[in-house]
CSV table of C-alpha atoms in Angstrom, one decimal:
chain,number,residue,atom,x,y,z
A,823,UNK,CA,316.3,223.9,69.7
A,824,UNK,CA,312.5,223.4,69.4
A,825,UNK,CA,310.8,222.6,66.1
A,826,UNK,CA,309.3,225.7,64.4
A,827,UNK,CA,305.8,225.5,63.0
A,828,UNK,CA,304.0,227.8,60.6
A,829,UNK,CA,300.4,227.7,59.5
A,830,UNK,CA,298.4,228.9,56.5
A,831,UNK,CA,294.7,228.7,57.2
A,832,UNK,CA,292.1,229.1,54.5
A,833,UNK,CA,288.3,229.3,54.3
A,834,UNK,CA,285.7,230.5,56.8
A,835,UNK,CA,286.0,231.9,60.4
A,836,UNK,CA,285.0,228.4,61.7
A,837,UNK,CA,288.0,226.9,60.1
A,838,UNK,CA,290.2,229.8,61.5
A,839,UNK,CA,289.0,228.8,65.0
A,840,UNK,CA,290.2,225.2,64.4
A,841,UNK,CA,293.6,226.5,63.3
A,842,UNK,CA,293.8,228.6,66.5
A,843,UNK,CA,293.1,225.4,68.5
A,844,UNK,CA,295.9,223.6,66.7
A,845,UNK,CA,298.3,226.4,67.3
A,846,UNK,CA,297.4,226.4,71.0
A,847,UNK,CA,298.0,222.7,71.2
A,848,UNK,CA,301.4,223.0,69.5
A,849,UNK,CA,302.4,225.8,71.8
A,850,UNK,CA,301.5,223.7,74.8
A,851,UNK,CA,303.5,220.8,73.5
A,852,UNK,CA,306.7,222.9,73.2
A,853,UNK,CA,306.7,223.7,69.5
A,854,UNK,CA,307.7,227.3,68.4
A,855,UNK,CA,305.1,229.1,66.4
A,856,UNK,CA,306.3,231.4,63.6
A,857,UNK,CA,304.2,233.7,61.6
A,858,UNK,CA,305.9,233.2,58.2
A,859,UNK,CA,305.8,229.6,56.9
A,860,UNK,CA,309.1,230.3,55.1
A,861,UNK,CA,310.7,230.4,58.6
A,862,UNK,CA,309.1,227.1,59.6
A,863,UNK,CA,310.5,223.6,59.8
A,864,UNK,CA,306.9,222.2,59.8
A,865,UNK,CA,304.2,223.9,57.6
A,866,UNK,CA,300.5,223.2,58.2
A,867,UNK,CA,298.0,224.1,55.5
A,868,UNK,CA,294.5,224.2,57.1
A,869,UNK,CA,292.3,223.8,54.1
A,870,UNK,CA,288.8,224.6,52.9
A,871,UNK,CA,286.9,222.1,50.8
A,872,UNK,CA,283.4,223.7,50.6
A,873,UNK,CA,283.1,224.7,46.9
A,874,UNK,CA,285.2,224.3,43.8
A,875,UNK,CA,287.0,227.7,44.0
A,876,UNK,CA,287.9,227.0,47.7
A,877,UNK,CA,289.3,223.6,46.8
A,878,UNK,CA,291.4,225.0,44.0
A,879,UNK,CA,292.7,227.7,46.3
A,880,UNK,CA,293.6,225.0,48.9
A,881,UNK,CA,295.4,222.8,46.4
A,882,UNK,CA,297.4,225.8,45.1
A,883,UNK,CA,298.4,226.7,48.6
A,884,UNK,CA,299.6,223.1,49.3
A,885,UNK,CA,301.7,223.2,46.1
A,886,UNK,CA,303.1,226.6,47.0
A,887,UNK,CA,304.0,225.4,50.5
A,888,UNK,CA,305.5,222.2,49.1
A,889,UNK,CA,308.1,224.3,47.3
A,890,UNK,CA,309.5,225.2,50.7
A,891,UNK,CA,310.6,221.6,51.2
A,892,UNK,CA,312.9,222.1,48.2
A,893,UNK,CA,313.9,225.7,48.7
A,894,UNK,CA,313.5,226.5,52.4
A,895,UNK,CA,313.7,225.2,55.9
A,896,UNK,CA,310.6,223.0,55.6
A,897,UNK,CA,311.1,219.4,56.7
A,898,UNK,CA,307.4,218.4,56.9
A,899,UNK,CA,304.2,219.5,55.2
A,900,UNK,CA,300.9,218.7,57.0
A,901,UNK,CA,297.4,219.2,55.5
A,902,UNK,CA,294.5,219.6,57.8
A,903,UNK,CA,290.9,220.9,57.5
A,904,UNK,CA,287.9,220.2,55.3
A,905,UNK,CA,289.8,219.3,52.1
A,906,UNK,CA,291.8,216.7,54.0
A,907,UNK,CA,288.7,215.3,55.7
A,908,UNK,CA,286.9,215.0,52.4
A,909,UNK,CA,289.7,213.9,50.0
A,910,UNK,CA,292.6,212.5,52.0
A,911,UNK,CA,292.7,209.1,50.2
A,912,UNK,CA,292.3,210.8,46.8
A,913,UNK,CA,295.1,213.3,47.5
A,914,UNK,CA,297.5,210.7,49.0
A,915,UNK,CA,298.9,209.5,45.7
A,916,UNK,CA,298.5,212.8,43.8
A,917,UNK,CA,300.5,214.9,46.4
A,918,UNK,CA,303.5,212.8,47.5
A,919,UNK,CA,305.0,216.1,48.8
A,920,UNK,CA,302.5,216.0,51.7
A,921,UNK,CA,303.7,214.1,54.8
A,922,UNK,CA,300.3,213.9,56.6
A,923,UNK,CA,296.7,214.4,55.8
A,924,UNK,CA,294.8,215.0,59.0
A,925,UNK,CA,291.0,215.0,59.2
A,926,UNK,CA,288.8,217.2,61.5
A,927,UNK,CA,288.5,214.4,64.0
A,928,UNK,CA,292.2,214.5,64.9
A,929,UNK,CA,292.9,218.1,65.8
A,930,UNK,CA,294.2,217.2,69.3
A,931,UNK,CA,296.6,214.7,67.7
A,932,UNK,CA,298.4,217.1,65.5
A,933,UNK,CA,301.4,217.5,67.8
A,934,UNK,CA,301.8,213.7,67.9
A,935,UNK,CA,301.4,213.4,64.2
A,936,UNK,CA,304.1,216.0,63.5
A,937,UNK,CA,306.5,214.0,65.7
A,938,UNK,CA,305.7,210.9,63.7
A,939,UNK,CA,306.3,212.6,60.5
A,940,UNK,CA,309.6,214.0,61.6
A,941,UNK,CA,310.6,210.4,62.4
A,942,UNK,CA,309.9,209.4,58.8
A,943,UNK,CA,306.3,208.1,59.0
A,944,UNK,CA,303.6,209.3,56.6
A,945,UNK,CA,300.2,209.7,58.3
A,946,UNK,CA,296.8,209.5,56.5
A,947,UNK,CA,293.8,209.7,58.8
A,948,UNK,CA,290.4,211.3,58.1
A,949,UNK,CA,288.4,208.9,60.3
A,950,UNK,CA,286.3,210.1,63.1
A,951,UNK,CA,284.1,213.2,63.6
A,952,UNK,CA,284.7,216.6,65.0
A,953,UNK,CA,285.0,217.2,68.8
A,954,UNK,CA,285.8,220.5,70.4
A,955,UNK,CA,289.5,220.4,71.4
A,956,UNK,CA,290.4,220.7,75.1
A,957,UNK,CA,292.9,223.5,74.4
A,958,UNK,CA,293.6,227.2,74.7
A,959,UNK,CA,293.8,229.0,71.4
A,960,UNK,CA,296.4,231.2,69.9
A,961,UNK,CA,294.4,234.0,68.3
A,962,UNK,CA,295.1,235.1,64.8
A,963,UNK,CA,292.6,237.9,64.6
A,964,UNK,CA,293.6,241.5,65.4
A,965,UNK,CA,293.8,242.0,69.2
A,966,UNK,CA,290.2,243.1,69.8
A,967,UNK,CA,287.7,240.7,68.2
A,968,UNK,CA,287.6,236.9,68.4
A,969,UNK,CA,285.3,234.2,66.9
A,970,UNK,CA,283.6,231.9,69.3
A,971,UNK,CA,282.6,228.6,67.8
A,972,UNK,CA,279.5,227.4,69.6
A,973,UNK,CA,278.7,224.4,67.4
A,974,UNK,CA,280.0,222.3,64.5
A,975,UNK,CA,278.5,220.4,61.7
A,976,UNK,CA,275.0,220.8,60.3
A,977,UNK,CA,271.6,219.0,60.2
A,978,UNK,CA,270.0,221.2,57.5
A,979,UNK,CA,271.1,219.1,54.5
A,980,UNK,CA,270.7,221.9,51.9
A,981,UNK,CA,270.9,220.2,48.5
A,982,UNK,CA,273.9,222.2,47.3
A,983,UNK,CA,276.0,221.9,50.5
A,984,UNK,CA,278.8,219.5,51.2
A,985,UNK,CA,279.3,220.5,54.8
A,986,UNK,CA,277.2,217.7,56.4
A,987,UNK,CA,279.2,215.2,54.4
A,988,UNK,CA,282.5,216.7,55.5
A,989,UNK,CA,281.8,217.7,59.1
A,990,UNK,CA,278.9,215.6,60.1
A,991,UNK,CA,275.7,216.4,61.9
A,992,UNK,CA,275.1,219.5,64.1
A,993,UNK,CA,276.8,219.3,67.5
A,994,UNK,CA,276.5,222.1,70.0
A,995,UNK,CA,279.2,222.9,72.5
A,996,UNK,CA,278.0,222.8,76.1
A,997,UNK,CA,276.7,226.1,77.4
A,998,UNK,CA,279.2,226.4,80.3
A,999,UNK,CA,282.2,225.6,78.1
A,1000,UNK,CA,281.2,228.3,75.6
A,1001,UNK,CA,281.0,230.9,78.5
A,1002,UNK,CA,284.3,229.8,79.9
A,1003,UNK,CA,286.0,230.2,76.6
A,1004,UNK,CA,284.5,233.6,76.1
A,1005,UNK,CA,285.9,234.6,79.5
A,1006,UNK,CA,289.4,233.4,78.5
A,1007,UNK,CA,289.1,235.5,75.3
A,1008,UNK,CA,288.2,238.6,77.3
A,1009,UNK,CA,291.2,238.0,79.6
A,1010,UNK,CA,293.4,238.0,76.6
A,1011,UNK,CA,292.1,241.4,75.6
A,1012,UNK,CA,289.4,240.5,73.0
A,1013,UNK,CA,286.3,242.5,73.7
A,1014,UNK,CA,284.2,241.8,70.6
A,1015,UNK,CA,282.9,238.2,70.8
A,1016,UNK,CA,281.5,236.7,67.6
A,1017,UNK,CA,279.5,233.5,68.1
A,1018,UNK,CA,279.6,231.4,65.0
A,1019,UNK,CA,278.4,228.0,63.8
A,1020,UNK,CA,277.1,226.5,60.6
A,1021,UNK,CA,273.6,227.3,61.9
A,1022,UNK,CA,274.0,229.5,65.0
A,1023,UNK,CA,270.3,229.9,65.6
A,1024,UNK,CA,270.1,226.1,66.3
A,1025,UNK,CA,272.6,226.4,69.1
A,1026,UNK,CA,271.6,224.1,72.0
A,1027,UNK,CA,268.8,222.2,70.2
A,1028,UNK,CA,270.7,218.9,70.2
A,1029,UNK,CA,271.8,219.1,73.8
A,1030,UNK,CA,269.0,220.9,75.5
A,1031,UNK,CA,266.0,220.2,73.3
A,1032,UNK,CA,265.5,223.8,72.5
A,1033,UNK,CA,267.5,226.6,70.9
A,1034,UNK,CA,269.4,228.6,73.5
A,1035,UNK,CA,271.0,231.5,71.5
A,1036,UNK,CA,269.1,234.2,73.3
A,1037,UNK,CA,270.2,232.8,76.7
A,1038,UNK,CA,273.7,232.6,75.3
A,1039,UNK,CA,273.7,236.2,74.3
A,1040,UNK,CA,272.4,237.2,77.7
A,1041,UNK,CA,275.1,235.2,79.5
A,1042,UNK,CA,277.8,236.6,77.2
A,1043,UNK,CA,276.5,240.1,78.0
A,1044,UNK,CA,277.1,239.5,81.7
A,1045,UNK,CA,280.8,238.9,81.2
A,1046,UNK,CA,282.7,241.9,82.4
A,1047,UNK,CA,285.0,243.3,79.7
A,1048,UNK,CA,282.8,242.2,76.8
A,1049,UNK,CA,281.9,245.3,74.7
A,1050,UNK,CA,280.3,244.0,71.5
A,1051,UNK,CA,278.7,240.6,70.7
A,1052,UNK,CA,277.9,239.8,67.1
A,1053,UNK,CA,276.3,236.4,66.3
A,1054,UNK,CA,276.7,235.4,62.7
A,1055,UNK,CA,275.1,232.7,60.4
A,1056,UNK,CA,271.4,232.9,61.5
A,1057,UNK,CA,269.3,230.3,59.6
A,1058,UNK,CA,265.8,231.6,58.9
A,1059,UNK,CA,263.6,228.9,60.4
A,1060,UNK,CA,264.7,229.5,64.0
A,1061,UNK,CA,264.4,233.2,63.8
A,1062,UNK,CA,261.7,234.5,66.2
A,1063,UNK,CA,260.5,238.0,67.1
A,1064,UNK,CA,262.1,237.4,70.5
A,1065,UNK,CA,265.5,236.8,68.9
A,1066,UNK,CA,265.2,239.9,66.8
A,1067,UNK,CA,264.3,241.9,69.9
A,1068,UNK,CA,267.3,240.4,71.8
A,1069,UNK,CA,269.7,241.3,69.0
A,1070,UNK,CA,268.3,244.9,68.9
A,1071,UNK,CA,267.7,245.5,72.6
A,1072,UNK,CA,270.6,243.9,74.4
A,1073,UNK,CA,273.1,246.7,75.1
A,1074,UNK,CA,276.2,244.7,74.2
A,1075,UNK,CA,274.8,242.8,71.2
A,1076,UNK,CA,275.5,244.6,67.9
A,1077,UNK,CA,272.5,245.8,65.9
A,1078,UNK,CA,273.7,243.5,63.1
A,1079,UNK,CA,271.5,240.8,61.6
A,1080,UNK,CA,273.3,238.1,59.4
A,1081,UNK,CA,270.7,236.0,57.7
A,1082,UNK,CA,272.0,233.9,54.7
A,1083,UNK,CA,268.8,233.3,52.7
A,1084,UNK,CA,270.3,231.9,49.4
A,1085,UNK,CA,267.1,232.7,47.3
A,1086,UNK,CA,263.6,234.0,47.6
A,1087,UNK,CA,261.6,232.0,45.1
A,1088,UNK,CA,259.6,229.2,46.8
A,1089,UNK,CA,260.2,226.5,44.2
A,1090,UNK,CA,264.0,227.2,44.2
A,1091,UNK,CA,264.0,227.2,48.0
A,1092,UNK,CA,262.2,223.8,48.0
A,1093,UNK,CA,264.7,222.4,45.4
A,1094,UNK,CA,267.5,223.7,47.6
A,1095,UNK,CA,265.9,221.8,50.5
A,1096,UNK,CA,265.7,225.0,52.5
A,1097,UNK,CA,263.1,225.1,55.3
A,1098,UNK,CA,260.9,228.1,55.2
A,1099,UNK,CA,259.6,230.1,52.2
A,1100,UNK,CA,259.8,233.5,50.6
A,1101,UNK,CA,257.1,234.8,52.9
A,1102,UNK,CA,259.1,233.8,56.0
A,1103,UNK,CA,262.2,235.6,54.7
A,1104,UNK,CA,260.2,238.8,53.8
A,1105,UNK,CA,258.5,238.7,57.3
A,1106,UNK,CA,261.9,238.4,59.0
A,1107,UNK,CA,263.4,241.2,57.0
A,1108,UNK,CA,260.4,243.4,57.7
A,1109,UNK,CA,260.6,242.7,61.5
A,1110,UNK,CA,264.3,243.5,61.6
A,1111,UNK,CA,263.9,246.6,59.4
A,1112,UNK,CA,261.2,248.0,61.7
A,1113,UNK,CA,263.9,248.3,64.4
A,1114,UNK,CA,265.3,251.2,62.4
A,1115,UNK,CA,269.0,251.1,63.4
A,1116,UNK,CA,269.8,247.5,62.4
A,1117,UNK,CA,272.3,246.5,59.7
A,1118,UNK,CA,271.1,243.5,57.6
A,1119,UNK,CA,273.4,241.1,55.8
A,1120,UNK,CA,272.6,238.1,53.5
A,1121,UNK,CA,274.1,235.8,50.9
A,1122,UNK,CA,272.5,234.5,47.7
A,1123,UNK,CA,273.1,231.7,45.3
A,1124,UNK,CA,272.6,232.4,41.6
A,1125,UNK,CA,272.2,229.7,38.9
A,1126,UNK,CA,270.9,226.9,41.1
A,1127,UNK,CA,269.8,224.0,38.8
A,1128,UNK,CA,266.6,224.8,37.1
A,1129,UNK,CA,266.5,228.5,38.1
A,1130,UNK,CA,264.5,230.1,35.3
A,1131,UNK,CA,264.8,233.7,34.1
A,1132,UNK,CA,261.5,234.5,35.9
A,1133,UNK,CA,262.8,233.0,39.2
A,1134,UNK,CA,266.0,235.0,38.9
A,1135,UNK,CA,264.0,238.1,38.2
A,1136,UNK,CA,262.0,237.5,41.4
A,1137,UNK,CA,265.3,237.4,43.3
A,1138,UNK,CA,266.6,240.6,41.6
A,1139,UNK,CA,263.3,242.4,42.2
A,1140,UNK,CA,263.4,241.2,45.8
A,1141,UNK,CA,266.7,242.8,46.6
A,1142,UNK,CA,265.5,246.0,45.0
A,1143,UNK,CA,262.4,246.1,47.3
A,1144,UNK,CA,263.8,244.4,50.4
A,1145,UNK,CA,267.1,246.1,50.5
A,1146,UNK,CA,270.1,244.7,52.5
A,1147,UNK,CA,272.9,246.8,53.8
A,1148,UNK,CA,275.4,244.0,53.0
A,1149,UNK,CA,274.9,241.3,50.4
A,1150,UNK,CA,277.1,238.7,48.8
A,1151,UNK,CA,276.1,236.7,45.7
A,1152,UNK,CA,277.8,233.5,44.6
A,1153,UNK,CA,277.4,231.2,41.5
A,1154,UNK,CA,276.1,227.8,42.2
A,1155,UNK,CA,279.0,225.3,42.6
A,1156,UNK,CA,278.2,221.7,41.4
A,1157,UNK,CA,279.7,219.8,44.4
A,1158,UNK,CA,280.1,216.1,44.1
A,1159,UNK,CA,278.2,214.1,46.7
A,1160,UNK,CA,275.5,216.7,46.9
A,1161,UNK,CA,271.9,216.2,45.7
A,1162,UNK,CA,272.1,219.4,43.6
A,1163,UNK,CA,275.1,218.1,41.7
A,1164,UNK,CA,272.9,215.4,40.1
A,1165,UNK,CA,269.9,217.5,39.4
A,1166,UNK,CA,268.6,218.2,35.9
A,1167,UNK,CA,268.7,221.7,34.6
A,1168,UNK,CA,272.3,222.5,35.3
A,1169,UNK,CA,273.0,226.1,34.2
A,1170,UNK,CA,276.0,227.3,32.1
A,1171,UNK,CA,278.8,228.9,34.0
A,1172,UNK,CA,278.6,232.0,31.9
A,1173,UNK,CA,274.9,232.5,32.7
A,1174,UNK,CA,275.5,231.9,36.4
A,1175,UNK,CA,278.3,234.5,36.5
A,1176,UNK,CA,276.2,236.9,34.5
A,1177,UNK,CA,273.4,236.6,37.1
A,1178,UNK,CA,275.9,237.1,40.0
A,1179,UNK,CA,277.2,240.2,38.2
A,1180,UNK,CA,273.8,241.7,37.8
A,1181,UNK,CA,272.9,241.1,41.4
A,1182,UNK,CA,276.1,242.6,42.7
A,1183,UNK,CA,275.9,245.6,40.3
A,1184,UNK,CA,272.5,246.4,41.7
A,1185,UNK,CA,273.7,245.8,45.2
A,1186,UNK,CA,276.6,248.2,44.8
A,1187,UNK,CA,274.1,251.1,44.2
A,1188,UNK,CA,271.8,249.9,47.0
A,1189,UNK,CA,274.8,249.8,49.4
A,1190,UNK,CA,275.9,253.3,48.5
A,1191,UNK,CA,272.3,254.6,48.9
A,1192,UNK,CA,271.9,253.1,52.3
A,1193,UNK,CA,275.3,254.3,53.4
A,1194,UNK,CA,274.5,257.8,52.3
A,1195,UNK,CA,271.7,257.8,54.8
A,1196,UNK,CA,274.3,257.5,57.6
A,1197,UNK,CA,276.0,260.8,56.5
A,1198,UNK,CA,275.7,263.2,59.4
A,1199,UNK,CA,275.3,260.6,62.1
A,1200,UNK,CA,277.8,260.0,64.9
A,1201,UNK,CA,279.0,256.5,65.8
A,1202,UNK,CA,281.6,254.7,67.8
A,1203,UNK,CA,284.4,253.3,65.7
A,1204,UNK,CA,287.2,250.9,66.7
A,1205,UNK,CA,290.4,251.6,64.8
A,1206,UNK,CA,291.8,248.5,63.1
A,1207,UNK,CA,294.5,249.7,60.7
A,1208,UNK,CA,295.9,252.2,58.3
A,1209,UNK,CA,296.4,252.3,54.6
A,1210,UNK,CA,297.0,254.9,51.9
A,1211,UNK,CA,293.6,256.5,52.6
A,1212,UNK,CA,294.3,256.8,56.3
A,1213,UNK,CA,293.1,255.2,59.5
A,1214,UNK,CA,290.1,252.8,59.2
A,1215,UNK,CA,287.9,250.9,61.5
A,1216,UNK,CA,284.4,249.5,62.1
A,1217,UNK,CA,281.3,250.3,64.0
A,1218,UNK,CA,278.6,248.0,65.3
A,1219,UNK,CA,277.2,248.0,61.8
A,1220,UNK,CA,280.3,246.4,60.2
A,1221,UNK,CA,281.5,242.8,60.7
A,1222,UNK,CA,285.2,242.0,60.4
A,1223,UNK,CA,286.5,240.3,57.3
A,1224,UNK,CA,283.4,240.6,55.2
A,1225,UNK,CA,282.1,244.2,55.3
A,1226,UNK,CA,283.4,247.6,54.4
A,1227,UNK,CA,285.1,250.0,56.8
A,1228,UNK,CA,285.0,253.5,58.0
A,1229,UNK,CA,287.9,255.8,57.2
A,1230,UNK,CA,288.4,258.2,60.1
A,1231,UNK,CA,290.2,261.6,59.6
A,1232,UNK,CA,291.8,262.9,62.8
A,1233,UNK,CA,294.1,265.8,63.7
A,1234,UNK,CA,296.1,263.5,66.0
A,1235,UNK,CA,297.4,260.0,65.5
A,1236,UNK,CA,295.1,257.2,66.3
A,1237,UNK,CA,296.0,253.8,67.8
A,1238,UNK,CA,295.0,250.3,66.7
A,1239,UNK,CA,292.3,249.1,69.1
A,1240,UNK,CA,291.3,252.7,70.1
A,1241,UNK,CA,287.6,253.5,70.2
A,1242,UNK,CA,286.7,257.0,68.9
A,1243,UNK,CA,283.6,258.9,68.3
A,1244,UNK,CA,283.3,259.8,64.6
A,1245,UNK,CA,280.9,261.8,62.5
A,1246,UNK,CA,280.1,260.3,59.1
A,1247,UNK,CA,281.0,262.8,56.3
A,1248,UNK,CA,280.7,260.8,53.1
A,1249,UNK,CA,279.8,257.4,51.5
A,1250,UNK,CA,281.5,255.3,48.9
A,1251,UNK,CA,280.1,252.1,47.4
A,1252,UNK,CA,280.9,250.0,50.4
A,1253,UNK,CA,283.0,252.2,52.7
A,1254,UNK,CA,282.3,255.4,54.7
A,1255,UNK,CA,284.4,258.5,55.5
A,1256,UNK,CA,284.2,260.2,58.9
A,1257,UNK,CA,285.8,262.8,61.1
A,1258,UNK,CA,286.9,262.2,64.6
A,1259,UNK,CA,284.8,264.2,67.0
């Protein structure tokens, strides 16, 4: 009987892709993949180590899975991902329940490491840097959309961000390899392709000496069977009018613009070590808004060290004037090893949370107002599930995992993965209601 393996993956979509590579490698090596970790002889926790809350979630998940060694079928517990890369040696003594801590440079070795662990060896290795595994993935998203990681690491060195210290510098995946993987995803039935990286707009710069995201979008559009393409994580300083035009005008590219700006005040942006200034951000927003039918998404950090009441007010006033269809705000997390963690002017947690609450309270009203403008329009919706409200799905204006959804009323049963034409009939804070037409 083959060894059964279950995985719990936490954190961002990029980490999810790494988990899917590991599952593919394990499947190719003859391990049996099970969905429920309680049914597994080997449990892998693929962790996130980005900010304090993510680290706490990862540690709790490890402890929860460790219980299965006492109460269930589990014979081995493996920890992978960013937390393992960042803190393997620190966790080694504190978590004796864990049989292996595996860094991001050893994804392809996970099958071998599991065999070593089952033979009684404890493995601790977070050396090396990330490389794209030579493996087919086992997809964990619903059978329609798939993330396509086009690069790893980051060169931006934002003062608050631990990612370069965890995953190293920016490394693009070769153009042809990206296209080949996209073709494999389509063959498996995934027709919404979502290119992702820590800084997707920089794609190709390290290999080809210039950003090649527009060329990549064009090449992805040529793949038969691709329906929607949705690039995420677009860093402002590589945004050009040509890229905005491409996202809007290419038939298969969703009219969806994801631009994490973090702040709008020039001094705060400089302290964050963000390239570009408030004027650049406003100009990009205006260019995208002029397209008319483009959904705009961003993320903000509140309570960065030294952020004054006036600087926060500028941010608050900015989101009132330059409205975003989707917006997430997060309290600054004082991450060890980052420049911002040592800065003067650290702000109390209560004030950071208060500023986040004020931003999100205002955004709730902005979101509803913008959604109300869609009432009466007709759009194509892909059905992705059903809950107590009924069938729900997304249009080109909603990204999976992070945005609201569209509830579709129909006289007949709908099927998961079905595309339907729907007329928007009502708006909630973040979701829409529609009738199938």
